[in-house]
Amino acid sequence: MFTGIIEAVGRVANISQQQGDIRLRVATQSLDLSDVKLGDSIATNGVCLTVVTLHGDGFEADVSRESITHTRIAQWQMGDKLNLEKAMMPTTRMGGHIVSGHVDGVGRVQSRHADARSVRFDIEVPADLRRYNASKGSSTVDGVSLTTNDLTATGFSLNIVPHTAEQTTLCDLQPGHHVHLEVDVIARYLEQLLTGSKTASNAITPSFLAENGFWK
């Protein structure tokens, strides 16, 4: 489990094919790995990866075919920058929100422009994930916990403040770039609890909430 508060930025040091899946090596000089052991989890651009080898300057992790299918890891290149966060501890400040490191889909940057000292982005979200977004709600973009400004017809908008831009890879995003998205875990589980065996196409509406005692 993670908070979405990025601790360091690393780089892809090596990607090797391993009988149908991938072994990824990440280099980082700024992430403290002294308390990391084999089997620990590190969120890498929002993807929860298990450390299988530790090096003085980074770590290695295996990436399953399931993760390859639902992320952009197969498109990463040597030297690509990556947002890194170690798994949270019970004493960790919950500065962001609850992040599982399980990517729900890949979005696309539609636009970028300056907004005072911030940078404002419009993010296109896959149609089947849009129902989980809420104005002023939480979303994870490439592993970064962010607050959505407003909902759009195809996704949401958000602002990146100077500190977040400096400490993450988000400052490099340009229109057309793709990003990993993870929806708010509370929204995901709430839908499952309310809909039960109903198909995911049944969106949660005011009438549905009223029928179940959550809306007057």
mmCIF file of C-alpha atoms in Angstrom:
data_model
loop_
_atom_site.group_PDB
_atom_site.id
_atom_site.type_symbol
_atom_site.label_atom_id
_atom_site.label_comp_id
_atom_site.label_asym_id
_atom_site.label_seq_id
_atom_site.Cartn_x
_atom_site.Cartn_y
_atom_site.Cartn_z
ATOM 1 C CA MET A 1 0.000 0.000 0.000
ATOM 2 C CA PHE A 2 1.225 3.522 -0.879
ATOM 3 C CA THR A 3 0.285 7.177 -0.394
ATOM 4 C CA GLY A 4 1.016 8.588 -3.856
ATOM 5 C CA ILE A 5 3.648 10.957 -2.430
ATOM 6 C CA ILE A 6 6.727 10.415 -4.595
ATOM 7 C CA GLU A 7 10.014 9.900 -2.739
ATOM 8 C CA ALA A 8 12.451 9.939 -5.644
ATOM 9 C CA VAL A 9 12.797 9.826 -9.413
ATOM 10 C CA GLY A 10 14.745 6.939 -10.924
ATOM 11 C CA ARG A 11 15.540 5.785 -14.429
ATOM 12 C CA VAL A 12 15.166 2.607 -16.451
ATOM 13 C CA ALA A 13 18.611 0.996 -16.337
ATOM 14 C CA ASN A 14 17.770 -2.201 -18.187
ATOM 15 C CA ILE A 15 14.809 -4.142 -19.584
ATOM 16 C CA SER A 16 15.296 -7.802 -20.454
ATOM 17 C CA GLN A 17 12.837 -10.295 -21.852
ATOM 18 C CA GLN A 18 12.419 -13.364 -19.631
ATOM 19 C CA GLN A 19 10.479 -16.180 -21.318
ATOM 20 C CA GLY A 20 7.408 -14.072 -22.062
ATOM 21 C CA ASP A 21 7.628 -11.509 -19.298
ATOM 22 C CA ILE A 22 10.108 -8.790 -18.262
ATOM 23 C CA ARG A 23 12.926 -8.245 -15.762
ATOM 24 C CA LEU A 24 13.236 -4.520 -15.065
ATOM 25 C CA ARG A 25 16.254 -2.833 -13.502
ATOM 26 C CA VAL A 26 15.738 0.632 -12.009
ATOM 27 C CA ALA A 27 18.621 2.948 -11.142
ATOM 28 C CA THR A 28 18.216 5.551 -8.418
ATOM 29 C CA GLN A 29 20.710 7.575 -6.449
ATOM 30 C CA SER A 30 18.134 9.453 -4.388
ATOM 31 C CA LEU A 31 15.839 6.723 -3.017
ATOM 32 C CA ASP A 32 17.021 5.375 0.334
ATOM 33 C CA LEU A 33 17.136 1.590 -0.091
ATOM 34 C CA SER A 34 18.807 0.873 3.268
ATOM 35 C CA ASP A 35 15.521 -0.349 4.769
ATOM 36 C CA VAL A 36 14.388 -2.268 1.666
ATOM 37 C CA LYS A 37 14.752 -6.050 1.551
ATOM 38 C CA LEU A 38 13.996 -8.673 -1.054
ATOM 39 C CA GLY A 39 10.246 -9.125 -1.460
ATOM 40 C CA ASP A 40 9.415 -5.527 -0.534
ATOM 41 C CA SER A 41 7.225 -3.442 -2.809
ATOM 42 C CA ILE A 42 8.163 -0.238 -4.610
ATOM 43 C CA ALA A 43 5.641 1.714 -6.675
ATOM 44 C CA THR A 44 7.278 2.487 -10.013
ATOM 45 C CA ASN A 45 5.305 5.031 -12.035
ATOM 46 C CA GLY A 46 2.296 3.795 -10.104
ATOM 47 C CA VAL A 47 2.947 0.084 -10.642
ATOM 48 C CA CYS A 48 3.511 -1.991 -7.503
ATOM 49 C CA LEU A 49 6.652 -4.052 -8.178
ATOM 50 C CA THR A 50 8.322 -6.634 -5.940
ATOM 51 C CA VAL A 51 12.051 -6.218 -5.383
ATOM 52 C CA VAL A 52 13.900 -9.391 -6.432
ATOM 53 C CA THR A 53 17.462 -8.008 -6.508
ATOM 54 C CA LEU A 54 19.078 -5.064 -4.756
ATOM 55 C CA HIS A 55 22.030 -3.087 -6.078
ATOM 56 C CA GLY A 56 23.986 -0.216 -4.648
ATOM 57 C CA ASP A 57 22.290 2.104 -7.107
ATOM 58 C CA GLY A 58 18.850 0.562 -7.466
ATOM 59 C CA PHE A 59 16.831 -2.618 -7.703
ATOM 60 C CA GLU A 60 15.399 -5.209 -10.069
ATOM 61 C CA ALA A 61 11.835 -6.458 -10.336
ATOM 62 C CA ASP A 62 9.979 -8.999 -12.433
ATOM 63 C CA VAL A 63 6.972 -7.753 -14.406
ATOM 64 C CA SER A 64 4.246 -10.310 -15.097
ATOM 65 C CA ARG A 65 2.309 -10.609 -18.338
ATOM 66 C CA GLU A 66 -0.753 -9.253 -16.509
ATOM 67 C CA SER A 67 1.112 -6.067 -15.604
ATOM 68 C CA ILE A 68 2.570 -5.795 -19.093
ATOM 69 C CA THR A 69 -0.931 -6.005 -20.583
ATOM 70 C CA HIS A 70 -2.392 -3.218 -18.432
ATOM 71 C CA THR A 71 0.544 -0.800 -18.296
ATOM 72 C CA ARG A 72 3.063 0.906 -20.565
ATOM 73 C CA ILE A 73 6.073 -0.938 -19.167
ATOM 74 C CA ALA A 74 6.666 -2.735 -22.473
ATOM 75 C CA GLN A 75 7.107 0.685 -24.116
ATOM 76 C CA TRP A 76 9.622 2.005 -21.596
ATOM 77 C CA GLN A 77 13.074 2.793 -22.957
ATOM 78 C CA MET A 78 16.509 2.910 -21.399
ATOM 79 C CA GLY A 79 16.887 6.177 -19.488
ATOM 80 C CA ASP A 80 13.146 6.864 -19.093
ATOM 81 C CA LYS A 81 12.434 8.634 -15.804
ATOM 82 C CA LEU A 82 10.242 6.895 -13.207
ATOM 83 C CA ASN A 83 8.387 8.056 -10.094
ATOM 84 C CA LEU A 84 9.356 5.917 -7.097
ATOM 85 C CA GLU A 85 7.708 5.349 -3.710
ATOM 86 C CA LYS A 86 8.451 2.675 -1.140
ATOM 87 C CA ALA A 87 5.536 0.896 0.510
ATOM 88 C CA MET A 88 4.032 2.870 3.376
ATOM 89 C CA MET A 89 4.563 1.976 7.038
ATOM 90 C CA PRO A 90 2.003 2.234 9.875
ATOM 91 C CA THR A 91 3.765 5.407 11.025
ATOM 92 C CA THR A 92 3.773 7.053 7.578
ATOM 93 C CA ARG A 93 1.955 10.365 7.212
ATOM 94 C CA MET A 94 -1.010 9.875 4.872
ATOM 95 C CA GLY A 95 -0.121 12.917 2.799
ATOM 96 C CA GLY A 96 -1.871 11.707 -0.341
ATOM 97 C CA HIS A 97 -4.544 9.008 -0.402
ATOM 98 C CA ILE A 98 -4.694 5.207 -0.280
ATOM 99 C CA VAL A 99 -2.902 3.906 -3.383
ATOM 100 C CA SER A 100 -2.647 0.181 -4.123
ATOM 101 C CA GLY A 101 -0.170 0.339 -6.994
ATOM 102 C CA HIS A 102 -2.569 -1.608 -9.215
ATOM 103 C CA VAL A 103 -2.938 0.283 -12.492
ATOM 104 C CA ASP A 104 -6.534 0.401 -13.725
ATOM 105 C CA GLY A 105 -5.818 1.800 -17.169
ATOM 106 C CA VAL A 106 -3.758 4.085 -19.366
ATOM 107 C CA GLY A 107 -4.847 7.674 -19.936
ATOM 108 C CA ARG A 108 -3.615 10.357 -22.312
ATOM 109 C CA VAL A 109 -2.621 13.991 -21.808
ATOM 110 C CA GLN A 110 -5.001 16.070 -23.918
ATOM 111 C CA SER A 111 -3.698 19.536 -23.116
ATOM 112 C CA ARG A 112 -1.205 21.428 -20.967
ATOM 113 C CA HIS A 113 -0.991 25.109 -20.173
ATOM 114 C CA ALA A 114 0.357 27.450 -17.517
ATOM 115 C CA ASP A 115 -2.041 28.450 -14.750
ATOM 116 C CA ALA A 116 -0.261 31.077 -12.627
ATOM 117 C CA ARG A 117 2.663 29.145 -11.084
ATOM 118 C CA SER A 118 0.969 25.788 -11.632
ATOM 119 C CA VAL A 119 0.595 23.695 -14.757
ATOM 120 C CA ARG A 120 -2.920 22.641 -15.699
ATOM 121 C CA PHE A 121 -3.496 19.340 -17.482
ATOM 122 C CA ASP A 122 -6.543 17.795 -19.103
ATOM 123 C CA ILE A 123 -6.326 14.006 -18.904
ATOM 124 C CA GLU A 124 -8.334 11.685 -21.140
ATOM 125 C CA VAL A 125 -9.548 8.668 -19.161
ATOM 126 C CA PRO A 126 -10.719 5.331 -20.617
ATOM 127 C CA ALA A 127 -14.515 5.305 -20.808
ATOM 128 C CA ASP A 128 -14.917 2.410 -18.367
ATOM 129 C CA LEU A 129 -12.990 4.296 -15.648
ATOM 130 C CA ARG A 130 -14.661 7.718 -15.874
ATOM 131 C CA ARG A 131 -17.446 6.809 -13.467
ATOM 132 C CA TYR A 132 -14.889 6.585 -10.646
ATOM 133 C CA ASN A 133 -13.738 10.187 -11.062
ATOM 134 C CA ALA A 134 -15.197 12.972 -8.938
ATOM 135 C CA SER A 135 -14.662 16.718 -8.883
ATOM 136 C CA LYS A 136 -12.195 17.436 -6.033
ATOM 137 C CA GLY A 137 -11.692 13.694 -5.651
ATOM 138 C CA SER A 138 -8.426 11.747 -5.670
ATOM 139 C CA SER A 139 -6.771 10.121 -8.665
ATOM 140 C CA THR A 140 -3.340 8.592 -9.168
ATOM 141 C CA VAL A 141 -1.393 9.615 -12.280
ATOM 142 C CA ASP A 142 1.911 7.782 -12.857
ATOM 143 C CA GLY A 143 1.946 6.978 -9.159
ATOM 144 C CA VAL A 144 1.319 10.560 -7.982
ATOM 145 C CA SER A 145 -1.655 11.278 -5.706
ATOM 146 C CA LEU A 146 -3.525 14.228 -7.212
ATOM 147 C CA THR A 147 -6.783 16.104 -6.671
ATOM 148 C CA THR A 148 -8.986 16.477 -9.725
ATOM 149 C CA ASN A 149 -10.218 20.000 -10.437
ATOM 150 C CA ASP A 150 -13.182 19.347 -12.668
ATOM 151 C CA LEU A 151 -14.642 16.551 -14.723
ATOM 152 C CA THR A 152 -14.605 16.835 -18.510
ATOM 153 C CA ALA A 153 -16.506 14.974 -21.209
ATOM 154 C CA THR A 154 -13.587 12.564 -21.591
ATOM 155 C CA GLY A 155 -11.840 12.632 -18.215
ATOM 156 C CA PHE A 156 -10.687 15.272 -15.743
ATOM 157 C CA SER A 157 -8.480 18.322 -15.303
ATOM 158 C CA LEU A 158 -5.897 18.912 -12.592
ATOM 159 C CA ASN A 159 -3.203 21.356 -11.519
ATOM 160 C CA ILE A 160 0.404 20.462 -10.767
ATOM 161 C CA VAL A 161 1.950 22.837 -8.223
ATOM 162 C CA PRO A 162 5.649 23.763 -8.556
ATOM 163 C CA HIS A 163 6.833 21.373 -5.814
ATOM 164 C CA THR A 164 5.109 18.368 -7.408
ATOM 165 C CA ALA A 165 6.482 19.334 -10.820
ATOM 166 C CA GLU A 166 10.014 19.512 -9.418
ATOM 167 C CA GLN A 167 9.853 16.232 -7.478
ATOM 168 C CA THR A 168 8.154 13.996 -10.070
ATOM 169 C CA THR A 169 8.159 13.228 -13.781
ATOM 170 C CA LEU A 170 4.878 15.083 -14.355
ATOM 171 C CA CYS A 171 6.723 18.231 -15.433
ATOM 172 C CA ASP A 172 7.830 16.334 -18.563
ATOM 173 C CA LEU A 173 4.314 15.431 -19.708
ATOM 174 C CA GLN A 174 3.166 16.917 -23.000
ATOM 175 C CA PRO A 175 -0.070 16.539 -25.020
ATOM 176 C CA GLY A 176 -0.213 13.038 -26.456
ATOM 177 C CA HIS A 177 1.815 11.417 -23.675
ATOM 178 C CA HIS A 178 0.276 8.374 -21.994
ATOM 179 C CA VAL A 179 0.046 7.929 -18.214
ATOM 180 C CA HIS A 180 -0.822 5.185 -15.759
ATOM 181 C CA LEU A 181 -4.114 5.738 -13.933
ATOM 182 C CA GLU A 182 -5.364 4.240 -10.695
ATOM 183 C CA VAL A 183 -8.845 5.142 -9.504
ATOM 184 C CA ASP A 184 -9.714 5.833 -5.881
ATOM 185 C CA VAL A 185 -9.756 2.434 -4.185
ATOM 186 C CA ILE A 186 -12.710 3.473 -2.016
ATOM 187 C CA ALA A 187 -14.808 4.204 -5.113
ATOM 188 C CA ARG A 188 -13.887 0.840 -6.609
ATOM 189 C CA TYR A 189 -14.868 -1.164 -3.535
ATOM 190 C CA LEU A 190 -17.973 0.925 -2.906
ATOM 191 C CA GLU A 191 -19.233 0.108 -6.389
ATOM 192 C CA GLN A 192 -18.609 -3.606 -5.850
ATOM 193 C CA LEU A 193 -20.410 -3.581 -2.509
ATOM 194 C CA LEU A 194 -23.409 -1.722 -3.894
ATOM 195 C CA THR A 195 -23.768 -3.519 -7.205
ATOM 196 C CA GLY A 196 -22.851 -7.023 -6.068
ATOM 197 C CA SER A 197 -23.109 -9.355 -9.029
ATOM 198 C CA LYS A 198 -24.491 -6.669 -11.328
ATOM 199 C CA THR A 199 -22.444 -5.860 -14.389
ATOM 200 C CA ALA A 200 -19.931 -3.030 -14.219
ATOM 201 C CA SER A 201 -21.863 -1.199 -16.940
ATOM 202 C CA ASN A 202 -24.509 -0.284 -14.350
ATOM 203 C CA ALA A 203 -23.180 3.099 -13.268
ATOM 204 C CA ILE A 204 -23.925 4.415 -9.792
ATOM 205 C CA THR A 205 -26.626 7.075 -10.263
ATOM 206 C CA PRO A 206 -28.631 9.229 -7.815
ATOM 207 C CA SER A 207 -31.626 6.913 -8.284
ATOM 208 C CA PHE A 208 -29.497 3.849 -7.544
ATOM 209 C CA LEU A 209 -28.098 5.497 -4.400
ATOM 210 C CA ALA A 210 -31.615 6.483 -3.304
ATOM 211 C CA GLU A 211 -32.825 2.902 -3.696
ATOM 212 C CA ASN A 212 -30.020 1.759 -1.426
ATOM 213 C CA GLY A 213 -30.469 4.438 1.231
ATOM 214 C CA PHE A 214 -27.490 6.636 0.293
ATOM 215 C CA TRP A 215 -29.421 9.486 -1.370
ATOM 216 C CA LYS A 216 -32.493 11.473 -0.412
#
